[in-house]
XYZ file of C-alpha atoms in Angstrom:
278
model
C 14.401 -16.204 7.834
C 13.157 -12.271 7.519
C 9.468 -11.582 7.374
C 7.856 -8.962 5.379
C 4.946 -7.941 3.623
C 5.728 -6.995 -0.005
C 3.300 -4.491 -1.125
C 2.223 -3.464 -4.313
C 0.442 0.011 -5.076
C -2.228 1.082 -7.337
C -4.257 -1.775 -8.452
C -7.247 -0.837 -11.487
C -4.865 2.608 -11.571
C -4.195 0.323 -14.508
C -4.213 -2.377 -17.305
C -0.596 -3.004 -17.789
C -0.099 -1.984 -13.902
C -2.346 -4.459 -12.864
C -1.032 -7.233 -14.957
C 2.120 -6.676 -13.033
C 0.686 -7.185 -10.071
C -2.107 -10.295 -9.994
C 2.468 -11.627 -12.465
C 4.359 -11.474 -9.179
C 1.184 -12.984 -6.825
C 1.149 -16.353 -8.279
C 4.531 -16.616 -8.956
C 4.722 -15.566 -5.445
C 6.841 -12.553 -5.304
C 4.470 -9.657 -3.928
C 1.684 -10.708 -1.205
C -0.087 -8.021 -0.538
C -1.801 -5.776 -3.280
C -3.085 -1.894 -2.850
C -6.884 -1.329 -5.043
C -7.871 1.959 -6.310
C -12.067 1.226 -5.757
C -12.886 5.228 -7.981
C -10.330 3.306 -10.536
C -12.673 3.390 -14.143
C -11.006 -0.141 -14.447
C -12.064 -1.081 -10.809
C -15.412 -3.972 -12.123
C -13.067 -5.264 -14.312
C -9.789 -5.267 -12.298
C -11.590 -6.671 -9.512
C -13.048 -9.879 -11.116
C -9.380 -10.428 -11.542
C -9.149 -11.633 -7.933
C -9.769 -14.841 -8.187
C -10.909 -16.750 -4.699
C -7.562 -19.115 -5.463
C -5.555 -15.301 -5.995
C -6.501 -14.207 -2.460
C -4.914 -16.876 -0.408
C -1.765 -16.030 -1.976
C -1.984 -12.525 -1.555
C -3.112 -9.733 0.862
C -6.186 -7.335 -1.064
C -6.283 -3.638 0.599
C -8.087 -0.187 0.355
C -5.238 2.373 -1.339
C -7.099 5.565 -0.245
C -7.336 8.161 -2.715
C -8.115 11.918 -2.095
C -5.803 12.877 -5.237
C -6.125 10.901 -8.384
C -9.486 8.956 -8.658
C -11.705 10.141 -5.816
C -14.831 11.746 -6.608
C -16.420 13.401 -3.417
C -13.276 15.437 -2.588
C -10.198 15.358 -5.161
C -7.176 17.945 -4.496
C -3.277 17.486 -5.682
C -1.573 15.906 -2.788
C 0.194 19.988 -1.495
C -2.571 21.402 -1.432
C -4.853 18.168 0.741
C -1.513 17.674 2.890
C -1.443 21.705 3.666
C -5.641 21.312 3.918
C -5.097 18.926 6.067
C -2.179 20.398 8.624
C -3.709 23.499 8.556
C -7.274 21.667 10.164
C -9.505 23.457 6.636
C -10.189 19.989 6.019
C -14.229 19.132 6.028
C -14.393 15.752 8.181
C -17.913 14.924 7.029
C -16.105 15.326 2.881
C -13.102 13.202 4.021
C -16.435 10.498 5.392
C -18.458 10.229 2.293
C -14.508 10.059 0.708
C -13.716 6.979 2.692
C -17.666 5.798 3.261
C -17.468 5.301 -0.687
C -14.005 3.386 -0.929
C -14.631 1.014 1.169
C -18.602 0.581 -0.283
C -16.959 -0.278 -3.473
C -14.537 -2.420 -2.305
C -16.776 -4.711 -0.582
C -19.197 -4.267 -3.047
C -16.791 -5.562 -5.470
C -15.060 -8.730 -3.311
C -17.975 -9.376 -0.685
C -15.767 -8.389 2.266
C -13.949 -6.062 3.581
C -10.293 -5.449 2.941
C -7.816 -6.852 4.379
C -5.608 -3.392 5.179
C -6.295 0.151 4.511
C -3.132 2.035 3.302
C -3.484 6.086 1.667
C -2.161 6.699 -2.420
C 0.581 8.893 -1.632
C 0.536 7.972 2.077
C -2.878 10.311 2.224
C -4.006 8.133 5.461
C -2.073 8.737 7.723
C -2.606 13.028 6.951
C -4.754 14.777 9.589
C -8.820 14.798 10.383
C -8.716 11.974 7.166
C -6.549 9.586 9.935
C -8.955 10.423 12.765
C -12.182 10.039 9.649
C -10.432 6.674 9.009
C -10.016 4.596 12.046
C -13.757 6.217 13.291
C -15.107 4.737 10.182
C -13.398 1.300 10.838
C -14.043 1.175 14.246
C -17.790 1.576 13.130
C -17.755 -0.459 10.330
C -15.640 -3.685 11.734
C -16.181 -3.878 15.385
C -18.022 -7.316 14.936
C -14.704 -8.708 14.856
C -12.153 -10.189 16.187
C -8.597 -7.999 16.337
C -6.699 -9.451 14.579
C -9.815 -10.332 11.408
C -9.729 -6.790 12.207
C -8.169 -4.730 8.856
C -4.888 -4.127 9.424
C -3.144 -0.651 8.621
C 0.101 -0.091 6.442
C 2.068 2.485 9.312
C 4.079 5.205 6.778
C 7.359 4.517 8.575
C 10.481 4.094 7.371
C 14.033 4.123 8.751
C 15.406 7.114 9.260
C 18.033 6.160 7.241
C 16.521 5.915 4.553
C 17.072 9.894 3.328
C 14.741 12.722 3.425
C 12.132 11.642 1.952
C 11.387 8.597 3.729
C 12.172 11.730 7.019
C 9.498 13.446 6.059
C 6.588 10.691 4.287
C 7.200 9.954 8.766
C 7.000 13.656 10.120
C 3.307 13.764 7.529
C 1.597 11.415 10.573
C 2.833 8.009 10.240
C 3.609 7.960 15.294
C 0.254 9.072 15.586
C -1.921 6.930 13.168
C 0.929 4.109 14.610
C -0.974 5.248 18.016
C -4.522 6.232 17.409
C -4.928 3.023 15.274
C -3.130 0.456 18.053
C -5.446 2.688 21.066
C -8.313 1.909 19.167
C -7.623 -1.618 18.791
C -6.778 -3.399 14.992
C -3.329 -4.312 14.056
C -0.284 -2.092 12.567
C 2.632 -3.179 9.919
C 5.696 -1.999 11.733
C 8.445 -0.635 9.569
C 7.811 0.853 5.499
C 10.986 -0.314 3.130
C 10.245 0.512 -0.130
C 11.144 3.894 -0.281
C 12.586 5.775 -3.251
C 13.386 8.525 -5.464
C 12.424 6.665 -8.263
C 15.102 7.264 -10.678
C 17.657 5.228 -12.390
C 18.255 1.385 -14.391
C 17.583 -2.404 -13.313
C 20.732 -2.145 -11.700
C 20.175 0.415 -9.761
C 16.766 -0.690 -7.999
C 17.876 -4.034 -7.857
C 20.972 -2.280 -5.161
C 17.934 -1.052 -3.525
C 16.501 -4.518 -3.070
C 20.149 -5.388 -1.406
C 20.031 -2.259 1.043
C 16.084 -3.002 2.183
C 17.545 -7.174 3.270
C 20.492 -5.679 5.261
C 17.889 -3.256 6.845
C 15.293 -6.148 7.338
C 17.667 -7.935 9.069
C 18.768 -6.232 11.093
C 14.810 -5.126 13.024
C 14.417 -6.944 15.940
C 10.325 -7.745 15.541
C 7.785 -9.583 17.832
C 6.386 -13.149 15.875
C 3.499 -11.544 17.699
C 3.495 -8.994 15.565
C 2.760 -7.648 11.837
C 5.547 -7.882 9.780
C 7.317 -4.623 8.244
C 5.807 -4.229 4.674
C 7.940 -2.961 1.615
C 5.979 -1.701 -0.787
C 6.209 -1.787 -4.240
C 4.895 -0.054 -7.702
C 5.446 -2.533 -10.979
C 3.844 -2.302 -14.201
C 4.405 -4.503 -17.851
C 5.731 -1.947 -20.101
C 4.436 -0.208 -22.676
C 4.780 1.383 -25.804
C 1.866 4.575 -24.992
C 3.709 6.182 -21.791
C 0.512 7.707 -19.779
C 1.770 11.462 -19.853
C -0.481 11.950 -16.675
C 1.883 9.109 -14.321
C 5.411 10.575 -13.065
C 6.808 7.095 -11.897
C 6.223 5.117 -15.212
C 9.294 3.733 -15.999
C 10.127 2.817 -12.964
C 7.313 0.854 -12.923
C 8.434 -0.793 -15.790
C 12.314 -1.106 -14.171
C 10.566 -2.373 -10.808
C 8.875 -5.197 -13.270
C 12.209 -5.748 -15.344
C 13.749 -6.560 -12.170
C 10.699 -8.168 -9.633
C 9.737 -10.987 -12.268
C 14.077 -12.293 -13.215
C 14.040 -15.795 -11.629
C 16.962 -14.665 -10.579
C 14.651 -11.938 -8.384
C 12.487 -15.162 -6.946
C 15.962 -16.970 -6.322
C 18.024 -14.154 -4.925
C 15.014 -13.601 -2.266
C 15.847 -17.348 -1.004
C 19.450 -16.957 -0.716
C 18.855 -13.901 1.482
C 16.048 -16.072 3.766
C 13.617 -13.382 3.373
C 10.618 -14.818 3.084
C 7.005 -13.009 2.299
C 3.880 -13.398 3.641
C 0.197 -12.071 4.148
C -0.241 -9.911 6.553
C -4.195 -11.122 7.632
C -4.509 -14.638 8.647
C -8.536 -15.599 8.623
C -9.829 -18.572 9.615
């Protein structure tokens, strides 16, 4: 049976996103969710992450520099350009990361189970080095298996141009630096697509990702690959600021169905957590 961490991004971005994620965790479909701890909703959203729910899913920090960030908020293209040209302030980056980690720990009284990034910003130059410096300082007292793991945004090469760009923006370097620093990393990221199409198209993507998953040679000692998703319950008012609002509802339509749960089982796909505490 192929193991995979099925991870929903953007927890705390909106009530509709939270409701979808919580339901899918309860049903055993999702085994991880990435939290936006600077969102105005975070305090309310965090209260819904009960101890019982935490036994079913890893809770991670969705590192954000472009949406809710306070100390520095930059449009994604500008952030990428400044990071690649060395124009980001390391001090400002570190302050932003610490603020988000503090918000996570203050609300949930535990370190995050893993770290990833909104729009994959955690792997950009300057940000990735600052992140690892902070993680080493905060969590060096923990055994390697108990430290937050890092989600590496490295889709299979055959996933298309968008996937290659995501990988090129720092996946391999982050993987090398994190491993050297003593942090576990996920080996591969599935779930990349263009957010276009209807429910049938999204189901077809899952069939493709399942085939890719079955072709992977993953050691039992490695973390499983991650398959990211972005579900949200349907709402009457579409958020004009959310470019993937429609895609989120289509993902929910597919993933919440009984047919989808049955398909996962028939496809010999087991959704698992990445961090086992104790």
